[in-house]
Amino acid sequence: MPRPSSFRAALAGLLTLGAATSGALAPAYAAPAEESDPLVVHIDTISPELPRTGDVEITGTVTNVSDETFTRINLHAFASQAPIPTTTALAESVTIDPAEYVGQRVTVPGTFDTVDELAPGDTASFTDTVPVELLEVPDEEGVYWIGIHALGDSSVPRDTVADGRARTFIPRKPSGGASKEASVILSVRGRVWYDEDGRISGVERWARRLEEGGSLDAALDMADSAGDAPYSWLVDPAVLVALRRLSFGNPTRSIAPDENVPGQEPTPTETPAEEDGSETPESTPESEETLTPPSTGEGPEPTEDEALLAAAATAWLDRFRDLVGAQPVLTLPFGDLDVSAAVRNDATRYDQAVARSAEVMTALGLPTQPAVAPAADRLSPEAIARTSTDTVVLLGDNAFLLPPTTPNSVVRLLGHKVVVTSTGAESGGPAPTAATDPLALRQRLLSEAALRLVADDTAPLVVTLPTVWRGEDAESFFAGLDRPWLDLVPVAEVAERGAVGVKASSLSYTEVDREAELDTVAFAAAERVTDAATLLERVLTLQTTIEQQVRDEVLVTLSEQHRPRPRLALRAAGRVEEALEDDLARITVEAPTAVTLSSDAGPFPTTVVNGLDQPVTVQVRATTDGELTVTGDGVRDLGPQARSVIRYEATAARAGVHSVRLVVTSVDGEPLGSSDLLPVRAARVSALIWIVMAVGALVLFGMIGYRLPGQIRQRRAELAAAEAAAEQPADGQPTTAGADPAPEHA
């Protein structure tokens, strides 16, 4: 049973009422465009082509997006009774309002399905099998409208107006034995954002893309369904790097030493698993270590959601490798770079993006072929001239004033081979179904190919499929392309064929196209971020990968996909710049509150502090007001979270207070952000004062030498007299042993 899709309900606001009528074969009448359909119809499968005889089978779903219950919903097929004869007419048909009449409804019993009851929000499946003769399609080659009308009962009685509709194109099976070549390119590209700490941002969006039915999962489902049918991959390696980082738990930006640098290898340690002979987890292949930051130690245990996301990303990458095999992948410049803007504003960014993409693909072990394929299908003449000759350039047929006439879909322009793609086939099918719905894209591709075959156009139909799939039917895409009149070939084979030379003047790249490019502000912001990363690398004592990590973060801000909202990219670059500046500012200088010199020269200390968790080599540069000279070696090697005292010698040209600014810089003298202001007071004393002070000191010590001996003699005499007095009786007479005591007196 086809799976219901939540996006179909969201389309209800875009749908307009069509019309229907009862009877064996009746016209479908239009309804007021301002009314929205209460039922959303989606076609899941359809016969790829109108057979000459037999049945056309259509399956799908109907969803009630109204607030009331519908009963007895009949789902009738309809088709147009006149062919769309050319690709130009087909492009115009896509723009027809869904409410306009394009074909008659088949109401013969047995040719339509009925849903008895559908409550609000519910979805039901349907299957219609209609004999081709009942569609009354003429036996003419070309492309026809085909679709489904839903009519049901609610509070409003059933009438001739359809309550829901879906439609697409279907080609009449070409007659004769001729066949048409087509190249299908599956895309893996999309915006990649980084948080301020270097993590991949928007993990919820990545989880949705990786889950069953998500855009990334659908791309692999589509490739899986191809079987032996050839197709090509067009990949932005920035997406692969993001998935790789997610598979490792989405680590933060790291300034840890690069373990691949000789002398910085981690010290081997014996683990319990090794001791008991059990197996240890498989280590990261050395070639892939450039895709994730070095480990900064054990972090917190991942949450359940983080673990599920890591497992999904790992499984996707493994599955992608298996599907690629030995087939070269068309590899975009890293980050899906806005090549035209880069060549105009900073061509080195283009070189960096190409080199980084090659590095990533090599690290993942994937065969690669450099490619430039602008999402807007247009490329400036300067950008075309800047690409290397081994690069496959894909441009839409709308990149030319007139689509070039070429037997191989290859032209030579400005000395380069260019493969011309079909922007019509890439634009998908008509509303109300989403243009990028897999079935709508498949039917548009078949219709374009059939019309070119009828017109005897030998050029292969080259189609680059979009990256955002709507619906869950991608796995059936290639099954519908298995037609005897359609031959699939790899785009690399097309690119090797002969090219028809066209003049540069045939290229359509207008002032409007130039204005759509990312401007100089975006590249200036990227340059500031790069400079900050380079400065941080210079300060760190050990070699790290910080410049490479930041380069990835910078290149994705220069993606062509940011053209509609360039301010978001500027803010992303600003977040990275602020984070790097914060790291640099954690290396600080602490000066004393004030310093007073006792003369015109003297020492003073200051302290430099490393607030990072990695060793750094910095210096503290002292600048003055010009009347104070400061000397000393301010270069210091600091360990993690370490501090060191630096002693300077100051010499003043005059007395007074002088200002000294102490600035932390790299060894090359580039400021890191931290500084401190120190007031130094210097007092210059004259030689006369020093002489007076010396004479005073001599007089002082001379007087001490003159008076000290007399004071000593006087003191000794006083001590002797005291001792003699102590030996006399109280009446002053000497005492004789054995004599009678003196009589007492009154």
XYZ file of C-alpha atoms in Angstrom:
746
model
C 0.000 0.000 0.000
C 1.397 3.423 -0.833
C 2.556 5.332 2.201
C 0.684 8.548 3.056
C 2.761 11.681 2.942
C 2.318 14.530 5.405
C 3.367 17.077 2.826
C 0.290 16.325 0.766
C -1.916 17.843 3.421
C 0.200 20.973 3.352
C -0.594 21.375 -0.327
C -4.257 21.879 0.370
C -3.897 25.627 0.650
C -2.371 25.717 -2.802
C -5.046 23.666 -4.527
C -7.928 25.222 -6.433
C -11.199 23.587 -7.220
C -11.542 21.891 -10.567
C -14.710 20.541 -12.018
C -16.330 17.273 -12.837
C -19.576 15.966 -14.207
C -21.376 12.685 -14.185
C -21.861 10.412 -17.164
C -19.775 7.976 -19.134
C -17.444 10.722 -20.345
C -17.947 14.292 -19.162
C -15.931 17.515 -19.116
C -14.278 18.669 -15.932
C -15.439 22.189 -15.159
C -13.330 24.859 -13.483
C -14.127 26.234 -10.052
C -13.317 29.577 -8.435
C -9.560 29.772 -7.873
C -9.906 31.337 -4.435
C -11.501 28.164 -3.019
C -9.166 25.482 -1.713
C -9.779 21.795 -2.215
C -10.920 19.930 0.886
C -9.388 16.713 -0.484
C -5.738 16.400 -1.443
C -5.031 13.784 -4.085
C -1.572 12.403 -4.727
C -0.598 10.037 -7.541
C 1.863 7.451 -6.287
C 2.202 5.314 -9.409
C 1.057 5.583 -12.979
C 1.733 3.762 -16.210
C 4.798 5.566 -17.615
C 3.310 5.845 -21.117
C 0.020 5.600 -22.916
C -0.096 2.218 -24.604
C -1.681 1.685 -27.996
C -3.974 -0.892 -26.412
C -4.603 -2.109 -22.903
C -5.104 -0.369 -19.578
C -3.676 2.627 -17.783
C -3.287 2.040 -14.040
C -3.138 4.842 -11.486
C -2.656 4.422 -7.744
C -2.410 7.024 -5.045
C -3.870 8.478 -1.902
C -6.592 10.917 -0.961
C -6.370 12.945 2.256
C -9.192 14.844 3.915
C -7.776 18.216 5.004
C -11.149 19.726 5.825
C -13.022 19.866 9.139
C -15.861 17.583 8.093
C -16.261 13.958 7.090
C -16.578 13.013 3.410
C -18.479 9.940 2.224
C -18.693 8.034 -1.066
C -15.584 9.628 -2.534
C -15.236 8.582 -6.173
C -11.794 8.888 -7.793
C -12.089 9.273 -11.565
C -9.274 9.343 -14.119
C -9.242 12.064 -16.764
C -7.090 12.739 -19.840
C -6.770 15.345 -22.551
C -8.058 14.640 -26.034
C -5.372 16.593 -27.874
C -1.609 16.092 -27.664
C 0.987 18.602 -26.490
C 3.177 18.582 -29.627
C 6.476 20.269 -28.667
C 8.782 20.836 -25.724
C 7.974 24.553 -25.868
C 4.249 23.817 -25.572
C 5.018 21.401 -22.750
C 6.834 24.132 -20.818
C 3.845 26.423 -21.297
C 1.440 23.697 -20.149
C 3.167 23.474 -16.767
C 2.014 27.014 -16.010
C -1.687 26.275 -16.578
C -3.723 26.870 -13.438
C -4.874 23.632 -11.780
C -8.489 24.836 -11.967
C -8.465 25.068 -15.755
C -10.045 22.356 -17.862
C -7.491 20.090 -19.516
C -9.388 16.854 -20.121
C -12.528 14.808 -19.617
C -13.350 12.569 -16.697
C -14.027 8.823 -17.124
C -17.012 7.680 -15.048
C -17.670 4.215 -16.467
C -18.362 1.800 -13.573
C -15.357 -0.368 -12.820
C -12.876 2.285 -13.943
C -12.862 4.277 -10.705
C -12.314 3.545 -7.031
C -14.562 4.619 -4.138
C -13.684 5.515 -0.556
C -16.768 4.987 1.606
C -15.853 7.409 4.374
C -12.932 9.718 5.161
C -12.784 11.582 8.455
C -10.867 14.858 8.849
C -7.126 14.240 8.709
C -7.481 10.672 7.429
C -5.824 9.262 4.305
C -7.025 6.425 2.102
C -5.499 4.634 -0.879
C -7.089 4.148 -4.261
C -6.458 2.251 -7.494
C -7.958 3.091 -10.873
C -7.598 0.857 -13.919
C -8.860 2.502 -17.104
C -8.850 1.000 -20.622
C -6.926 3.382 -22.827
C -9.777 3.578 -25.332
C -12.085 5.067 -22.659
C -9.668 7.969 -22.268
C -10.454 8.829 -25.913
C -6.873 9.822 -26.557
C -6.190 10.119 -30.295
C -3.644 7.824 -31.889
C -1.136 10.652 -32.267
C 2.362 10.792 -30.890
C 2.973 13.469 -28.323
C 2.292 14.161 -24.656
C -1.101 14.222 -22.921
C -2.574 15.389 -19.662
C -3.679 12.668 -17.276
C -4.850 12.784 -13.697
C -7.441 12.050 -11.005
C -10.529 13.932 -9.792
C -12.048 13.214 -6.379
C -15.774 13.864 -5.822
C -17.534 13.159 -2.525
C -20.435 14.013 -0.234
C -20.172 16.246 2.826
C -22.335 19.007 4.269
C -22.258 20.290 0.715
C -24.035 17.808 -1.585
C -22.052 16.227 -4.404
C -21.937 18.394 -7.507
C -19.969 18.516 -10.777
C -16.991 20.288 -9.200
C -14.064 18.133 -8.068
C -13.284 18.189 -4.339
C -9.665 17.240 -5.021
C -7.367 16.662 -7.982
C -3.908 15.601 -9.142
C -2.473 15.620 -12.658
C 0.684 14.954 -14.607
C 1.956 14.357 -18.149
C 2.057 11.057 -19.983
C 3.638 10.437 -23.419
C 2.074 8.310 -26.096
C 4.304 5.314 -26.709
C 6.501 6.294 -29.699
C 6.114 4.202 -32.803
C 8.988 2.737 -34.796
C 12.257 1.371 -33.534
C 14.068 4.626 -32.786
C 15.303 5.369 -29.281
C 16.307 8.435 -27.301
C 19.387 8.760 -25.080
C 19.102 10.313 -21.639
C 21.524 10.950 -18.795
C 20.178 11.119 -15.269
C 22.262 12.859 -12.611
C 21.428 12.260 -8.940
C 22.404 15.176 -6.716
C 23.712 15.237 -3.157
C 23.972 18.888 -2.271
C 22.424 21.277 0.223
C 23.148 23.985 2.774
C 25.595 23.087 5.523
C 25.667 25.259 8.636
C 28.129 25.294 11.527
C 27.449 26.473 15.076
C 29.754 28.933 16.836
C 31.617 26.005 18.440
C 32.215 24.291 15.099
C 29.488 21.652 15.363
C 27.216 20.833 12.446
C 24.093 22.915 12.981
C 20.478 21.905 12.466
C 20.839 18.271 13.522
C 17.048 17.856 13.529
C 17.000 18.685 9.823
C 19.789 16.204 9.162
C 17.861 13.546 11.061
C 14.799 14.177 8.874
C 16.867 13.974 5.702
C 18.402 10.666 6.786
C 15.229 8.966 7.985
C 13.125 6.768 5.725
C 11.546 8.937 3.045
C 13.921 11.846 3.731
C 15.739 13.522 0.869
C 19.128 11.884 1.497
C 17.564 8.482 2.061
C 15.406 8.929 -1.049
C 18.460 9.673 -3.207
C 19.956 6.325 -2.250
C 16.602 4.589 -2.718
C 16.443 6.026 -6.209
C 19.976 4.848 -6.969
C 19.164 1.416 -5.541
C 16.135 1.132 -7.805
C 18.265 1.798 -10.888
C 19.665 -1.710 -10.879
C 21.882 -2.011 -13.941
C 20.604 1.240 -15.449
C 23.455 3.777 -15.667
C 23.223 7.075 -13.853
C 25.655 9.660 -12.468
C 26.275 11.254 -9.074
C 26.762 14.995 -8.543
C 28.006 15.577 -4.997
C 29.039 18.462 -2.774
C 31.750 16.988 -0.511
C 30.753 19.428 2.244
C 27.635 17.285 2.726
C 29.793 14.167 3.051
C 32.023 15.906 5.603
C 28.953 16.947 7.581
C 27.679 13.367 7.600
C 31.117 12.125 8.592
C 31.213 14.518 11.547
C 27.696 13.521 12.574
C 28.737 9.875 12.472
C 31.453 10.736 15.031
C 29.016 12.415 17.391
C 29.259 15.894 15.869
C 32.498 17.042 17.560
C 33.306 20.676 18.227
C 36.038 22.686 16.600
C 39.360 21.597 18.110
C 42.788 23.139 18.685
C 44.273 19.820 19.769
C 47.593 18.833 18.140
C 47.432 17.165 14.747
C 48.338 13.555 15.464
C 49.471 13.038 11.871
C 52.415 15.407 12.356
C 55.653 13.573 13.242
C 56.481 14.038 16.887
C 52.857 14.754 17.855
C 51.615 11.174 17.829
C 49.620 10.148 20.906
C 51.490 8.080 23.458
C 50.468 4.408 23.144
C 48.603 3.122 26.176
C 47.526 -0.370 27.049
C 43.771 -0.739 27.392
C 41.857 -3.329 29.403
C 40.498 -4.750 26.169
C 44.038 -5.416 24.997
C 44.989 -7.026 28.278
C 42.221 -9.616 28.248
C 42.563 -10.272 24.535
C 39.157 -8.913 23.559
C 38.679 -6.920 20.383
C 39.085 -3.167 20.379
C 36.884 -0.793 18.355
C 37.976 -0.303 14.795
C 40.096 2.814 14.508
C 39.524 5.606 12.065
C 41.332 5.066 8.747
C 44.267 7.438 8.552
C 43.047 8.815 5.234
C 39.767 9.906 6.843
C 41.314 11.743 9.787
C 41.288 14.990 7.786
C 37.481 14.924 7.841
C 36.973 15.305 11.609
C 38.725 17.439 14.223
C 41.331 15.773 16.469
C 39.923 14.412 19.698
C 40.154 16.686 22.718
C 39.508 13.903 25.180
C 36.445 12.037 26.345
C 33.283 14.094 26.186
C 29.856 13.452 27.670
C 28.007 10.311 26.724
C 25.855 10.902 23.626
C 22.125 11.134 24.076
C 19.849 8.566 22.492
C 18.993 10.958 19.655
C 22.684 11.722 19.044
C 23.525 8.026 18.955
C 20.703 7.339 16.489
C 21.805 10.200 14.271
C 25.424 8.998 14.327
C 24.304 5.502 13.352
C 22.108 6.845 10.543
C 24.928 8.993 9.154
C 27.352 6.072 9.274
C 24.892 3.773 7.530
C 24.215 6.375 4.822
C 27.916 6.863 4.073
C 28.524 3.117 3.912
C 25.572 2.645 1.612
C 26.664 5.550 -0.570
C 30.156 4.064 -0.969
C 28.654 0.750 -2.036
C 26.391 2.408 -4.615
C 29.196 4.526 -6.066
C 31.562 1.622 -6.510
C 34.115 2.449 -9.177
C 31.925 4.995 -10.972
C 33.498 8.491 -10.882
C 31.493 11.018 -8.911
C 30.986 14.484 -10.391
C 32.451 16.518 -7.537
C 31.404 20.112 -6.934
C 33.761 22.707 -5.421
C 33.540 22.300 -1.653
C 30.482 23.890 -0.108
C 28.725 24.164 -3.484
C 30.730 27.336 -3.953
C 29.239 30.286 -5.818
C 31.848 29.934 -8.566
C 30.853 33.036 -10.515
C 31.034 35.177 -7.371
C 34.304 33.594 -6.248
C 36.050 34.200 -9.565
C 34.825 37.793 -9.510
C 35.747 38.554 -5.865
C 38.434 36.091 -4.713
C 39.539 33.434 -7.184
C 41.705 31.728 -4.554
C 38.502 30.541 -2.891
C 37.643 28.585 -6.015
C 41.078 26.939 -5.972
C 40.680 26.122 -2.272
C 37.221 24.626 -2.803
C 38.378 22.432 -5.695
C 41.427 21.219 -3.741
C 39.401 20.510 -0.608
C 36.820 18.516 -2.567
C 39.550 16.347 -4.084
C 41.043 15.839 -0.616
C 37.707 14.736 0.856
C 36.903 12.313 -1.935
C 40.368 10.775 -1.677
C 40.017 10.441 2.096
C 36.682 8.639 1.650
C 38.094 6.409 -1.071
C 35.610 7.645 -3.690
C 36.495 8.058 -7.382
C 36.080 11.679 -8.395
C 35.694 13.881 -11.457
C 35.835 17.666 -10.874
C 32.640 19.394 -11.945
C 30.990 22.790 -11.935
C 27.205 22.711 -12.046
C 25.615 25.951 -10.807
C 22.289 25.457 -9.089
C 20.976 28.415 -11.087
C 22.107 26.652 -14.312
C 24.064 29.783 -15.353
C 27.750 30.612 -15.083
C 29.606 33.824 -15.840
C 32.035 33.882 -18.781
C 34.902 34.625 -16.347
C 34.031 31.553 -14.313
C 33.910 29.297 -17.373
C 37.325 30.561 -18.469
C 38.718 29.980 -14.946
C 37.777 26.291 -14.753
C 40.385 23.693 -15.624
C 40.060 21.710 -18.831
C 39.527 18.450 -16.933
C 36.429 19.864 -15.192
C 32.982 18.794 -16.392
C 30.925 21.980 -16.755
C 27.124 21.567 -16.687
C 24.986 24.489 -17.833
C 21.259 24.641 -18.408
C 19.910 25.335 -21.866
C 18.582 28.609 -20.446
C 22.190 29.782 -19.972
C 22.212 30.665 -23.682
C 20.331 33.309 -25.605
C 18.979 30.432 -27.686
C 19.347 26.769 -26.713
C 22.342 25.579 -28.758
C 21.794 23.080 -31.515
C 24.162 20.190 -30.930
C 23.949 16.486 -31.781
C 25.591 15.461 -28.497
C 24.374 18.059 -25.935
C 28.001 19.247 -25.739
C 29.324 22.632 -26.854
C 32.748 24.237 -26.771
C 32.609 27.635 -25.116
C 35.552 29.876 -24.166
C 37.910 26.984 -24.762
C 36.001 24.594 -22.483
C 33.617 21.736 -23.099
C 30.166 22.389 -21.651
C 27.407 19.785 -21.243
C 23.985 21.334 -21.826
C 21.226 20.112 -19.504
C 17.461 20.323 -19.952
C 16.057 22.913 -17.572
C 12.583 21.991 -18.729
C 12.864 18.370 -17.641
C 14.541 19.486 -14.405
C 11.666 21.822 -13.531
C 9.280 18.908 -12.950
C 5.564 18.560 -13.391
C 2.464 20.736 -13.112
C 0.577 21.847 -10.007
C -1.139 20.975 -7.765
C 1.369 18.162 -7.270
C 4.791 19.373 -6.136
C 7.084 19.968 -9.109
C 9.897 17.994 -7.458
C 7.739 14.968 -6.706
C 9.623 11.915 -8.061
C 6.730 10.770 -10.217
C 6.186 14.282 -11.588
C 9.878 14.516 -12.480
C 9.886 11.097 -14.096
C 6.844 11.857 -16.226
C 8.296 15.201 -17.277
C 11.569 13.523 -18.245
C 9.744 10.852 -20.297
C 7.609 13.519 -21.953
C 10.619 15.655 -22.889
C 12.422 12.616 -24.289
C 9.389 11.462 -26.308
C 8.862 14.900 -27.844
C 12.546 15.172 -28.812
C 12.366 11.709 -30.333
C 9.355 12.746 -32.408
C 11.283 15.849 -33.526
C 14.310 13.704 -34.578
C 16.525 15.526 -32.059
C 19.567 13.265 -31.553
C 21.055 15.154 -28.588
C 20.934 13.169 -25.330
C 18.526 14.522 -22.742
C 20.720 15.434 -19.747
C 18.786 15.971 -16.512
C 20.149 16.984 -13.114
C 17.591 15.915 -10.545
C 16.893 18.106 -7.505
C 18.084 17.274 -4.010
C 14.897 17.859 -2.031
C 12.397 15.118 -2.693
C 8.748 15.452 -1.794
C 7.093 12.128 -1.227
C 8.242 8.575 -0.674
C 8.207 7.223 -4.222
C 11.830 7.783 -5.220
C 12.562 4.064 -5.230
C 10.238 3.573 -8.232
C 11.789 6.337 -10.335
C 14.087 4.241 -12.519
C 11.552 1.451 -12.956
C 9.406 3.845 -14.974
C 12.376 4.816 -17.154
C 12.840 1.253 -18.360
C 11.322 1.904 -21.776
C 12.411 0.239 -25.042
C 12.624 3.662 -26.699
C 14.778 5.244 -23.948
C 18.502 4.483 -23.489
C 20.194 5.690 -20.314
C 23.885 6.641 -20.594
C 26.321 8.079 -18.014
C 26.913 11.802 -18.328
C 30.675 11.176 -18.364
C 30.169 9.331 -21.648
C 28.211 12.274 -23.030
C 30.916 14.736 -21.923
C 33.550 12.827 -23.911
C 31.698 13.225 -27.192
C 32.403 15.805 -29.842
C 31.462 19.396 -29.099
C 29.968 22.059 -31.316
C 31.711 25.410 -30.980
C 29.559 28.340 -29.924
C 30.497 31.987 -29.523
C 30.875 33.581 -26.112
C 28.266 36.111 -27.184
C 25.678 33.314 -27.236
C 25.993 33.009 -23.465
C 23.202 34.666 -21.524
C 24.631 36.118 -18.322
C 22.914 39.397 -17.576
C 23.256 42.143 -15.002
C 20.462 40.452 -13.090
C 22.589 37.305 -12.884
C 25.566 39.320 -11.604
C 23.445 41.012 -8.971
C 22.279 37.592 -7.765
C 25.854 36.550 -6.960
C 27.218 36.728 -3.436
C 28.856 40.134 -3.081
C 32.207 41.381 -1.810
C 30.857 41.641 1.735
C 30.533 37.850 1.938
C 34.097 37.313 0.750
C 35.463 40.018 3.059
C 33.773 38.305 6.013
C 35.275 34.980 4.945
C 38.717 36.568 4.743
C 38.447 37.927 8.287
C 37.569 34.479 9.591
C 40.477 32.920 7.720
C 42.900 35.510 9.111
C 41.725 34.804 12.658
C 42.255 31.057 12.173
C 45.734 31.649 10.746
C 46.647 33.826 13.713
C 45.430 31.203 16.169
C 47.505 28.545 14.396
C 50.606 30.751 14.681
C 50.066 31.200 18.404
C 49.593 27.511 19.179
C 52.928 25.864 19.907
C 52.019 22.528 18.340
C 50.699 22.134 14.811
C 46.913 21.720 14.589
C 44.199 21.450 11.948
C 42.364 24.600 13.017
C 42.959 26.345 9.686
C 41.543 23.395 7.758
C 38.511 23.163 10.043
C 37.774 26.868 9.709
C 38.355 26.742 5.959
C 35.513 24.217 5.708
C 33.302 26.455 7.822
C 34.171 29.462 5.655
C 33.640 27.806 2.284
C 30.107 26.723 3.133
C 29.224 30.373 3.856
C 30.145 31.132 0.231
C 27.713 28.602 -1.203
C 25.579 29.550 -4.169
C 22.621 28.280 -2.184
C 22.944 31.327 0.096
C 22.075 33.704 -2.742
C 18.409 34.095 -1.708
C 19.379 34.963 1.909
C 22.996 36.145 2.022
C 22.625 37.743 5.458
C 22.281 34.306 7.025
C 25.658 33.346 5.592
C 27.193 36.579 6.872
C 25.898 35.848 10.358
C 27.320 32.338 10.161
C 30.745 33.716 9.249
C 30.437 36.246 12.067
C 29.785 33.462 14.592
C 32.974 31.692 13.596
C 35.002 34.910 13.715
C 33.722 35.763 17.198
C 34.517 32.267 18.470
C 38.100 32.466 17.189
C 38.557 35.945 18.636
C 37.297 34.672 21.975
C 39.925 31.921 21.902
C 42.690 34.411 21.147
C 41.454 36.777 23.862
C 41.849 34.014 26.464
C 45.595 34.656 26.341
C 45.802 37.714 28.621
C 48.294 40.078 30.220
C 48.040 41.249 33.842
C 50.051 44.355 34.730
C 50.573 45.899 38.218
C 48.240 48.690 39.244
C 51.106 51.188 39.095
C 54.929 51.292 39.220
C 57.173 53.973 40.820
C 60.832 54.106 39.868
C 63.270 55.413 42.531
C 65.339 56.932 39.743
C 65.109 57.430 36.005
C 65.482 53.671 35.462
C 64.287 50.513 37.109
C 62.565 47.148 36.666
C 58.880 46.274 36.726
C 57.053 42.906 36.322
C 53.995 41.813 34.333
C 52.209 38.474 34.030
C 51.002 36.701 30.873
C 48.298 34.044 31.301
C 47.325 31.235 28.882
C 43.632 30.476 29.323
C 43.613 27.843 26.551
C 43.892 24.097 27.064
C 46.802 23.878 24.618
C 50.364 25.280 24.818
C 51.012 28.618 23.147
C 53.985 30.773 22.195
C 53.338 34.490 22.547
C 54.994 37.721 23.422
C 53.961 40.823 25.336
C 54.774 43.999 23.456
C 55.246 47.223 25.434
C 54.536 50.591 23.839
C 55.054 53.950 25.593
C 54.440 57.652 25.183
C 57.915 58.142 23.698
C 59.624 59.487 26.844
C 59.990 56.092 28.484
C 62.032 53.257 27.045
C 61.085 49.675 27.975
C 63.390 46.743 27.276
C 63.164 43.030 27.997
C 62.370 39.681 26.413
C 58.583 39.349 26.277
C 58.427 36.009 24.392
C 57.036 33.139 26.460
C 56.166 29.472 25.901
C 53.170 28.738 28.089
C 51.638 25.394 28.839
C 47.886 24.863 29.072
C 46.300 27.113 31.706
C 49.783 28.376 32.667
C 51.068 31.834 33.658
C 54.512 33.440 33.582
C 56.080 36.629 34.938
C 57.967 38.855 32.508
C 60.389 41.463 33.882
C 61.057 44.630 31.942
C 63.579 47.471 32.461
C 62.199 50.995 32.130
C 64.260 54.134 31.530
C 62.692 57.596 31.679
C 63.869 60.625 29.755
C 62.174 62.920 32.265
C 60.534 62.742 35.645
C 56.798 62.255 35.814
C 54.108 59.687 35.048
C 54.366 57.729 31.817
C 51.870 55.342 30.212
C 52.941 51.878 29.132
C 50.512 49.756 27.097
C 51.179 46.022 27.297
C 49.689 44.026 24.393
C 49.676 40.252 23.928
C 50.783 39.425 20.381
C 52.011 36.549 18.309
C 55.748 36.170 17.922
C 55.315 38.090 14.667
C 53.816 40.987 16.577
C 50.145 40.616 15.590
C 47.814 41.573 18.487
C 45.658 38.792 19.923
C 43.129 41.044 21.633
C 44.209 41.306 25.281
C 46.030 44.418 26.577
C 46.598 46.362 29.780
C 47.624 49.964 30.619
C 50.326 50.562 33.239
C 51.224 54.022 34.726
C 54.943 54.351 35.569
C 56.164 57.210 37.811
C 59.837 58.171 37.371
C 61.785 60.602 39.775
C 65.130 61.962 38.411
C 67.495 63.156 41.350
C 70.464 65.658 40.635
C 74.165 64.897 41.426
C 74.384 67.843 43.961
C 71.669 66.281 46.049
C 73.541 63.012 46.027
C 76.734 64.841 47.233
C 74.844 66.666 49.993
C 73.338 63.384 51.074
C 76.809 61.759 51.073
C 78.383 64.619 53.139
C 75.516 64.443 55.577
C 76.105 60.755 55.929
C 79.847 61.354 56.592
C 79.115 64.034 59.223
C 76.613 61.756 60.859
C 78.981 58.833 61.067
C 81.906 61.171 62.121
C 79.965 62.584 65.037
C 79.024 59.081 66.012
C 82.729 58.077 65.963
C 83.759 61.179 67.959
C 81.180 60.892 70.727
C 80.989 57.153 71.084
C 84.356 56.584 73.053
C 83.524 59.295 75.654
C 80.102 57.888 76.143
C 81.616 54.453 76.645
C 84.138 55.773 79.312
C 81.416 57.727 81.101
C 79.244 54.678 81.190
C 82.004 52.540 82.611
C 82.675 55.101 85.409
C 79.022 55.171 86.277
C 78.956 51.406 86.529
C 82.071 51.341 88.775
C 80.629 53.973 91.124
C 77.437 52.038 91.388
C 79.311 48.904 92.350
C 81.363 50.756 95.054
C 78.254 52.276 96.565
C 76.696 48.906 96.859
C 79.594 47.660 99.077
C 79.243 50.510 101.822
C 77.037 50.029 105.094
C 73.937 52.053 105.515
C 75.588 54.565 108.004
C 78.631 54.976 105.892
C 81.043 53.109 108.323
C 82.897 50.014 107.346
C 81.638 46.808 108.916
C 84.122 44.564 111.039
C 83.509 40.910 111.484
C 82.554 39.875 115.076
C 82.069 43.422 116.429
C 79.004 44.391 118.348
C 76.276 45.953 116.477
C 75.878 49.662 116.789
C 73.315 50.847 119.293
C 70.009 52.035 118.015
C 69.231 55.692 118.136
C 65.960 57.178 118.719
